Amino acid sequence: MTDPAAVERDAAEAASAFSHPAVAPDATGAYGEHPDQVVDFYAPRAETPGGPVPLVAVLHGGAWRAPYDRRHITPFADFLARCGFAVANVEYRRGSSLPHQHADGPVAGRWPETFDDVAAAMDALPELAAAALPQADVRRLVVTGHSAGGHLALWAAARHVLPYGSPWRLPSPPVLRGVVALAPIADFEVAEELGVCGGASAQLLGGEAYFADRLPYADPAALLPTGIATAVVQGRDDIVVPQQVAEAYVAAAAKAGEMVGLTLLDGIGHFPLIDPAADACAVVSEEIAQLAW
């Protein structure tokens, strides 16, 4: 049973993170015809050295469920823009194409549409960013994501090691400076053992009947090594996606011969990582800067 004090702290952290008003983008580009196949762009707000600035692609969380769209992470995107980055806030299809609900709420994700969208958005991003943000240097691209979005960020950086025959596989590594995954759902088997987000990982893959077969195409812990610089930032007091999930991914990377940086923040739960009012958010910005600049 979860400690009531931890639940209370988590609720307070969530309330703070979601208290900021949504920030409108400077431009929006479409990478497909569906209303969710769009990317919002934020121009850098801070004074930076002359020339183009790094581009940060943001993939929002929300357990891949339909009610949680990119709006909740716009204050974080704006925060990164105020740190001097060009920012791309990626939307993608979530939830289920079916009207039913899971016992824990809306069904998580769509197979294969959620993955179709992230792959298509990342492939279209250089061209979209060049049109929307001329000051963005698409060759200095860092991908970040929170929670379920952290999973998608890790997955997007690992497409070149997907099984042969996967429609999302890239012939060579993506042009990335690196990935900064924030409390990511990075090891699906451990996440399912812990009941993370009400079994959302299995729902994303289409249900328990498909879980084992689709795991090699979707689970970051199965897509290693990537050869892409990767850092994970995790709160030690996270009760939404516990640190065991991040630790399992880092251990899987080490077993595959790759080092993944893991920053564990004391006294921090799930939501301060994307809360501009929290000190943890500055830690995240610094991790991105170390890769981007």
PDB file of N, CA and C in Angstrom, residues 17-92:
ATOM      1  N   ALA A  17       2.360  21.565 -10.950  1.00  0.00           N
ATOM      2  CA  ALA A  17       2.760  21.431 -12.352  1.00  0.00           C
ATOM      3  C   ALA A  17       1.634  21.836 -13.294  1.00  0.00           C
ATOM      4  N   PHE A  18       0.395  21.536 -12.896  1.00  0.00           N
ATOM      5  CA  PHE A  18      -0.747  21.818 -13.767  1.00  0.00           C
ATOM      6  C   PHE A  18      -1.391  23.168 -13.477  1.00  0.00           C
ATOM      7  N   SER A  19      -0.788  23.956 -12.591  1.00  0.00           N
ATOM      8  CA  SER A  19      -1.364  25.253 -12.238  1.00  0.00           C
ATOM      9  C   SER A  19      -1.004  26.346 -13.244  1.00  0.00           C
ATOM     10  N   HIS A  20      -0.011  26.099 -14.070  1.00  0.00           N
ATOM     11  CA  HIS A  20       0.436  27.125 -15.015  1.00  0.00           C
ATOM     12  C   HIS A  20      -0.490  27.170 -16.226  1.00  0.00           C
ATOM     13  N   PRO A  21      -0.851  28.354 -16.681  1.00  0.00           N
ATOM     14  CA  PRO A  21      -1.695  28.432 -17.879  1.00  0.00           C
ATOM     15  C   PRO A  21      -0.960  27.911 -19.104  1.00  0.00           C
ATOM     16  N   ALA A  22      -1.707  27.339 -20.025  1.00  0.00           N
ATOM     17  CA  ALA A  22      -1.114  26.868 -21.275  1.00  0.00           C
ATOM     18  C   ALA A  22      -0.494  28.040 -22.026  1.00  0.00           C
ATOM     19  N   VAL A  23       0.606  27.764 -22.713  1.00  0.00           N
ATOM     20  CA  VAL A  23       1.325  28.799 -23.457  1.00  0.00           C
ATOM     21  C   VAL A  23       1.155  28.535 -24.950  1.00  0.00           C
ATOM     22  N   ALA A  24       0.616  29.509 -25.664  1.00  0.00           N
ATOM     23  CA  ALA A  24       0.384  29.343 -27.100  1.00  0.00           C
ATOM     24  C   ALA A  24       1.710  29.295 -27.844  1.00  0.00           C
ATOM     25  N   PRO A  25       1.799  28.480 -28.890  1.00  0.00           N
ATOM     26  CA  PRO A  25       3.043  28.386 -29.657  1.00  0.00           C
ATOM     27  C   PRO A  25       3.211  29.574 -30.590  1.00  0.00           C
ATOM     28  N   ASP A  26       4.416  29.714 -31.103  1.00  0.00           N
ATOM     29  CA  ASP A  26       4.692  30.740 -32.101  1.00  0.00           C
ATOM     30  C   ASP A  26       4.289  30.287 -33.499  1.00  0.00           C
ATOM     31  N   ALA A  27       4.265  28.983 -33.713  1.00  0.00           N
ATOM     32  CA  ALA A  27       3.880  28.431 -35.013  1.00  0.00           C
ATOM     33  C   ALA A  27       3.487  26.975 -34.809  1.00  0.00           C
ATOM     34  N   THR A  28       2.720  26.446 -35.746  1.00  0.00           N
ATOM     35  CA  THR A  28       2.332  25.037 -35.721  1.00  0.00           C
ATOM     36  C   THR A  28       2.472  24.457 -37.120  1.00  0.00           C
ATOM     37  N   GLY A  29       3.014  23.246 -37.195  1.00  0.00           N
ATOM     38  CA  GLY A  29       3.143  22.555 -38.470  1.00  0.00           C
ATOM     39  C   GLY A  29       2.495  21.190 -38.389  1.00  0.00           C
ATOM     40  N   ALA A  30       1.982  20.713 -39.501  1.00  0.00           N
ATOM     41  CA  ALA A  30       1.316  19.399 -39.553  1.00  0.00           C
ATOM     42  C   ALA A  30       2.225  18.389 -40.235  1.00  0.00           C
ATOM     43  N   TYR A  31       2.273  17.181 -39.692  1.00  0.00           N
ATOM     44  CA  TYR A  31       3.030  16.111 -40.329  1.00  0.00           C
ATOM     45  C   TYR A  31       2.106  15.030 -40.872  1.00  0.00           C
ATOM     46  N   GLY A  32       0.796  15.280 -40.821  1.00  0.00           N
ATOM     47  CA  GLY A  32      -0.208  14.360 -41.338  1.00  0.00           C
ATOM     48  C   GLY A  32      -1.551  15.045 -41.372  1.00  0.00           C
ATOM     49  N   GLU A  33      -2.583  14.300 -41.733  1.00  0.00           N
ATOM     50  CA  GLU A  33      -3.912  14.873 -41.899  1.00  0.00           C
ATOM     51  C   GLU A  33      -4.765  14.798 -40.645  1.00  0.00           C
ATOM     52  N   HIS A  34      -4.427  13.910 -39.713  1.00  0.00           N
ATOM     53  CA  HIS A  34      -5.212  13.781 -38.484  1.00  0.00           C
ATOM     54  C   HIS A  34      -4.992  15.016 -37.607  1.00  0.00           C
ATOM     55  N   PRO A  35      -6.029  15.475 -36.885  1.00  0.00           N
ATOM     56  CA  PRO A  35      -5.863  16.665 -36.035  1.00  0.00           C
ATOM     57  C   PRO A  35      -4.746  16.551 -35.003  1.00  0.00           C
ATOM     58  N   ASP A  36      -4.418  15.336 -34.592  1.00  0.00           N
ATOM     59  CA  ASP A  36      -3.343  15.155 -33.615  1.00  0.00           C
ATOM     60  C   ASP A  36      -1.960  15.059 -34.252  1.00  0.00           C
ATOM     61  N   GLN A  37      -1.871  15.094 -35.555  1.00  0.00           N
ATOM     62  CA  GLN A  37      -0.577  14.973 -36.230  1.00  0.00           C
ATOM     63  C   GLN A  37       0.005  16.363 -36.490  1.00  0.00           C
ATOM     64  N   VAL A  38       0.343  17.030 -35.382  1.00  0.00           N
ATOM     65  CA  VAL A  38       0.857  18.398 -35.450  1.00  0.00           C
ATOM     66  C   VAL A  38       2.035  18.564 -34.485  1.00  0.00           C
ATOM     67  N   VAL A  39       2.829  19.591 -34.755  1.00  0.00           N
ATOM     68  CA  VAL A  39       3.945  19.968 -33.897  1.00  0.00           C
ATOM     69  C   VAL A  39       3.847  21.469 -33.652  1.00  0.00           C
ATOM     70  N   ASP A  40       3.875  21.868 -32.387  1.00  0.00           N
ATOM     71  CA  ASP A  40       3.895  23.284 -32.019  1.00  0.00           C
ATOM     72  C   ASP A  40       5.340  23.732 -31.830  1.00  0.00           C
ATOM     73  N   PHE A  41       5.641  24.935 -32.291  1.00  0.00           N
ATOM     74  CA  PHE A  41       7.014  25.443 -32.215  1.00  0.00           C
ATOM     75  C   PHE A  41       7.076  26.696 -31.344  1.00  0.00           C
ATOM     76  N   TYR A  42       8.139  26.752 -30.533  1.00  0.00           N
ATOM     77  CA  TYR A  42       8.399  27.882 -29.643  1.00  0.00           C
ATOM     78  C   TYR A  42       9.783  28.440 -29.959  1.00  0.00           C
ATOM     79  N   ALA A  43       9.828  29.703 -30.292  1.00  0.00           N
ATOM     80  CA  ALA A  43      11.106  30.349 -30.593  1.00  0.00           C
ATOM     81  C   ALA A  43      11.863  30.614 -29.300  1.00  0.00           C
ATOM     82  N   PRO A  44      13.199  30.596 -29.359  1.00  0.00           N
ATOM     83  CA  PRO A  44      13.973  30.889 -28.147  1.00  0.00           C
ATOM     84  C   PRO A  44      13.685  32.293 -27.637  1.00  0.00           C
ATOM     85  N   ARG A  45      13.476  32.401 -26.327  1.00  0.00           N
ATOM     86  CA  ARG A  45      13.143  33.691 -25.717  1.00  0.00           C
ATOM     87  C   ARG A  45      14.371  34.392 -25.145  1.00  0.00           C
ATOM     88  N   ALA A  46      15.417  33.634 -24.867  1.00  0.00           N
ATOM     89  CA  ALA A  46      16.572  34.190 -24.170  1.00  0.00           C
ATOM     90  C   ALA A  46      17.635  34.623 -25.163  1.00  0.00           C
ATOM     91  N   GLU A  47      18.491  35.529 -24.710  1.00  0.00           N
ATOM     92  CA  GLU A  47      19.641  35.932 -25.505  1.00  0.00           C
ATOM     93  C   GLU A  47      20.647  34.783 -25.545  1.00  0.00           C
ATOM     94  N   THR A  48      21.048  34.415 -26.742  1.00  0.00           N
ATOM     95  CA  THR A  48      22.005  33.323 -26.904  1.00  0.00           C
ATOM     96  C   THR A  48      23.139  33.792 -27.806  1.00  0.00           C
ATOM     97  N   PRO A  49      24.269  33.066 -27.800  1.00  0.00           N
ATOM     98  CA  PRO A  49      25.353  33.433 -28.707  1.00  0.00           C
ATOM     99  C   PRO A  49      24.855  33.479 -30.147  1.00  0.00           C
ATOM    100  N   GLY A  50      25.515  34.254 -30.966  1.00  0.00           N
ATOM    101  CA  GLY A  50      25.083  34.416 -32.344  1.00  0.00           C
ATOM    102  C   GLY A  50      24.982  33.099 -33.080  1.00  0.00           C
ATOM    103  N   GLY A  51      24.097  33.050 -34.058  1.00  0.00           N
ATOM    104  CA  GLY A  51      23.935  31.850 -34.861  1.00  0.00           C
ATOM    105  C   GLY A  51      22.773  30.994 -34.399  1.00  0.00           C
ATOM    106  N   PRO A  52      22.540  29.886 -35.095  1.00  0.00           N
ATOM    107  CA  PRO A  52      21.419  29.000 -34.771  1.00  0.00           C
ATOM    108  C   PRO A  52      21.541  28.410 -33.369  1.00  0.00           C
ATOM    109  N   VAL A  53      20.410  28.020 -32.807  1.00  0.00           N
ATOM    110  CA  VAL A  53      20.372  27.439 -31.458  1.00  0.00           C
ATOM    111  C   VAL A  53      19.872  26.004 -31.539  1.00  0.00           C
ATOM    112  N   PRO A  54      20.209  25.183 -30.555  1.00  0.00           N
ATOM    113  CA  PRO A  54      19.745  23.797 -30.564  1.00  0.00           C
ATOM    114  C   PRO A  54      18.224  23.706 -30.546  1.00  0.00           C
ATOM    115  N   LEU A  55      17.740  22.617 -31.112  1.00  0.00           N
ATOM    116  CA  LEU A  55      16.311  22.322 -31.140  1.00  0.00           C
ATOM    117  C   LEU A  55      16.009  21.191 -30.163  1.00  0.00           C
ATOM    118  N   VAL A  56      15.014  21.402 -29.314  1.00  0.00           N
ATOM    119  CA  VAL A  56      14.576  20.364 -28.372  1.00  0.00           C
ATOM    120  C   VAL A  56      13.194  19.888 -28.783  1.00  0.00           C
ATOM    121  N   ALA A  57      13.069  18.606 -29.073  1.00  0.00           N
ATOM    122  CA  ALA A  57      11.767  18.003 -29.348  1.00  0.00           C
ATOM    123  C   ALA A  57      11.200  17.459 -28.044  1.00  0.00           C
ATOM    124  N   VAL A  58       9.978  17.856 -27.720  1.00  0.00           N
ATOM    125  CA  VAL A  58       9.328  17.467 -26.469  1.00  0.00           C
ATOM    126  C   VAL A  58       8.183  16.500 -26.782  1.00  0.00           C
ATOM    127  N   LEU A  59       8.186  15.367 -26.090  1.00  0.00           N
ATOM    128  CA  LEU A  59       7.105  14.386 -26.207  1.00  0.00           C
ATOM    129  C   LEU A  59       6.408  14.292 -24.856  1.00  0.00           C
ATOM    130  N   HIS A  60       5.156  14.694 -24.812  1.00  0.00           N
ATOM    131  CA  HIS A  60       4.439  14.770 -23.533  1.00  0.00           C
ATOM    132  C   HIS A  60       4.022  13.397 -23.039  1.00  0.00           C
ATOM    133  N   GLY A  61       3.755  13.332 -21.744  1.00  0.00           N
ATOM    134  CA  GLY A  61       3.283  12.104 -21.124  1.00  0.00           C
ATOM    135  C   GLY A  61       1.770  12.086 -20.975  1.00  0.00           C
ATOM    136  N   GLY A  62       1.317  11.275 -20.018  1.00  0.00           N
ATOM    137  CA  GLY A  62      -0.110  11.092 -19.803  1.00  0.00           C
ATOM    138  C   GLY A  62      -0.552   9.671 -20.073  1.00  0.00           C
ATOM    139  N   ALA A  63       0.384   8.723 -19.932  1.00  0.00           N
ATOM    140  CA  ALA A  63       0.098   7.291 -20.081  1.00  0.00           C
ATOM    141  C   ALA A  63      -0.471   6.949 -21.453  1.00  0.00           C
ATOM    142  N   TRP A  64      -0.101   7.731 -22.461  1.00  0.00           N
ATOM    143  CA  TRP A  64      -0.558   7.520 -23.840  1.00  0.00           C
ATOM    144  C   TRP A  64      -2.084   7.563 -23.953  1.00  0.00           C
ATOM    145  N   ARG A  65      -2.732   8.190 -22.980  1.00  0.00           N
ATOM    146  CA  ARG A  65      -4.202   8.190 -22.944  1.00  0.00           C
ATOM    147  C   ARG A  65      -4.773   9.483 -23.527  1.00  0.00           C
ATOM    148  N   ALA A  66      -5.893   9.361 -24.200  1.00  0.00           N
ATOM    149  CA  ALA A  66      -6.471  10.457 -24.976  1.00  0.00           C
ATOM    150  C   ALA A  66      -6.698  11.755 -24.202  1.00  0.00           C
ATOM    151  N   PRO A  67      -7.152  11.721 -22.944  1.00  0.00           N
ATOM    152  CA  PRO A  67      -7.438  13.000 -22.271  1.00  0.00           C
ATOM    153  C   PRO A  67      -6.213  13.874 -22.044  1.00  0.00           C
ATOM    154  N   TYR A  68      -5.027  13.297 -22.115  1.00  0.00           N
ATOM    155  CA  TYR A  68      -3.812  14.043 -21.793  1.00  0.00           C
ATOM    156  C   TYR A  68      -3.091  14.421 -23.087  1.00  0.00           C
ATOM    157  N   ASP A  69      -3.284  15.662 -23.512  1.00  0.00           N
ATOM    158  CA  ASP A  69      -2.661  16.096 -24.749  1.00  0.00           C
ATOM    159  C   ASP A  69      -1.470  17.008 -24.463  1.00  0.00           C
ATOM    160  N   ARG A  70      -0.945  17.639 -25.505  1.00  0.00           N
ATOM    161  CA  ARG A  70       0.291  18.414 -25.388  1.00  0.00           C
ATOM    162  C   ARG A  70       0.120  19.705 -24.606  1.00  0.00           C
ATOM    163  N   ARG A  71      -1.110  20.133 -24.359  1.00  0.00           N
ATOM    164  CA  ARG A  71      -1.303  21.418 -23.678  1.00  0.00           C
ATOM    165  C   ARG A  71      -0.692  21.440 -22.285  1.00  0.00           C
ATOM    166  N   HIS A  72      -0.740  20.310 -21.588  1.00  0.00           N
ATOM    167  CA  HIS A  72      -0.269  20.326 -20.197  1.00  0.00           C
ATOM    168  C   HIS A  72       1.249  20.531 -20.101  1.00  0.00           C
ATOM    169  N   ILE A  73       1.963  20.279 -21.190  1.00  0.00           N
ATOM    170  CA  ILE A  73       3.418  20.433 -21.131  1.00  0.00           C
ATOM    171  C   ILE A  73       3.878  21.720 -21.808  1.00  0.00           C
ATOM    172  N   THR A  74       2.941  22.562 -22.254  1.00  0.00           N
ATOM    173  CA  THR A  74       3.346  23.823 -22.887  1.00  0.00           C
ATOM    174  C   THR A  74       4.086  24.761 -21.940  1.00  0.00           C
ATOM    175  N   PRO A  75       3.780  24.826 -20.637  1.00  0.00           N
ATOM    176  CA  PRO A  75       4.614  25.658 -19.760  1.00  0.00           C
ATOM    177  C   PRO A  75       6.065  25.176 -19.714  1.00  0.00           C
ATOM    178  N   PHE A  76       6.263  23.875 -19.770  1.00  0.00           N
ATOM    179  CA  PHE A  76       7.620  23.315 -19.812  1.00  0.00           C
ATOM    180  C   PHE A  76       8.302  23.667 -21.137  1.00  0.00           C
ATOM    181  N   ALA A  77       7.569  23.575 -22.240  1.00  0.00           N
ATOM    182  CA  ALA A  77       8.128  23.957 -23.539  1.00  0.00           C
ATOM    183  C   ALA A  77       8.526  25.430 -23.532  1.00  0.00           C
ATOM    184  N   ASP A  78       7.675  26.264 -22.953  1.00  0.00           N
ATOM    185  CA  ASP A  78       7.985  27.691 -22.850  1.00  0.00           C
ATOM    186  C   ASP A  78       9.198  27.925 -21.952  1.00  0.00           C
ATOM    187  N   PHE A  79       9.311  27.147 -20.876  1.00  0.00           N
ATOM    188  CA  PHE A  79      10.475  27.244 -19.985  1.00  0.00           C
ATOM    189  C   PHE A  79      11.762  26.957 -20.754  1.00  0.00           C
ATOM    190  N   LEU A  80      11.748  25.924 -21.573  1.00  0.00           N
ATOM    191  CA  LEU A  80      12.935  25.594 -22.360  1.00  0.00           C
ATOM    192  C   LEU A  80      13.243  26.704 -23.362  1.00  0.00           C
ATOM    193  N   ALA A  81      12.208  27.294 -23.941  1.00  0.00           N
ATOM    194  CA  ALA A  81      12.410  28.416 -24.865  1.00  0.00           C
ATOM    195  C   ALA A  81      13.037  29.599 -24.131  1.00  0.00           C
ATOM    196  N   ARG A  82      12.623  29.811 -22.882  1.00  0.00           N
ATOM    197  CA  ARG A  82      13.203  30.893 -22.091  1.00  0.00           C
ATOM    198  C   ARG A  82      14.637  30.583 -21.672  1.00  0.00           C
ATOM    199  N   CYS A  83      15.015  29.319 -21.749  1.00  0.00           N
ATOM    200  CA  CYS A  83      16.411  28.933 -21.492  1.00  0.00           C
ATOM    201  C   CYS A  83      17.271  29.077 -22.739  1.00  0.00           C
ATOM    202  N   GLY A  84      16.654  29.482 -23.851  1.00  0.00           N
ATOM    203  CA  GLY A  84      17.423  29.742 -25.062  1.00  0.00           C
ATOM    204  C   GLY A  84      17.340  28.685 -26.136  1.00  0.00           C
ATOM    205  N   PHE A  85      16.507  27.660 -25.940  1.00  0.00           N
ATOM    206  CA  PHE A  85      16.352  26.614 -26.948  1.00  0.00           C
ATOM    207  C   PHE A  85      15.220  26.957 -27.913  1.00  0.00           C
ATOM    208  N   ALA A  86      15.316  26.455 -29.124  1.00  0.00           N
ATOM    209  CA  ALA A  86      14.153  26.340 -29.996  1.00  0.00           C
ATOM    210  C   ALA A  86      13.447  25.042 -29.602  1.00  0.00           C
ATOM    211  N   VAL A  87      12.121  25.055 -29.557  1.00  0.00           N
ATOM    212  CA  VAL A  87      11.381  23.919 -29.002  1.00  0.00           C
ATOM    213  C   VAL A  87      10.292  23.457 -29.961  1.00  0.00           C
ATOM    214  N   ALA A  88      10.178  22.154 -30.115  1.00  0.00           N
ATOM    215  CA  ALA A  88       9.113  21.532 -30.893  1.00  0.00           C
ATOM    216  C   ALA A  88       8.309  20.636 -29.959  1.00  0.00           C
ATOM    217  N   ASN A  89       7.040  20.956 -29.762  1.00  0.00           N
ATOM    218  CA  ASN A  89       6.154  20.188 -28.879  1.00  0.00           C
ATOM    219  C   ASN A  89       5.292  19.283 -29.751  1.00  0.00           C
ATOM    220  N   VAL A  90       5.575  17.981 -29.701  1.00  0.00           N
ATOM    221  CA  VAL A  90       4.990  17.017 -30.631  1.00  0.00           C
ATOM    222  C   VAL A  90       3.691  16.430 -30.078  1.00  0.00           C
ATOM    223  N   GLU A  91       2.649  16.465 -30.899  1.00  0.00           N
ATOM    224  CA  GLU A  91       1.412  15.753 -30.553  1.00  0.00           C
ATOM    225  C   GLU A  91       1.362  14.443 -31.331  1.00  0.00           C
ATOM    226  N   TYR A  92       0.599  13.499 -30.825  1.00  0.00           N
ATOM    227  CA  TYR A  92       0.478  12.183 -31.445  1.00  0.00           C
ATOM    228  C   TYR A  92      -0.850  11.576 -30.996  1.00  0.00           C
TER     229      TYR A  92
END
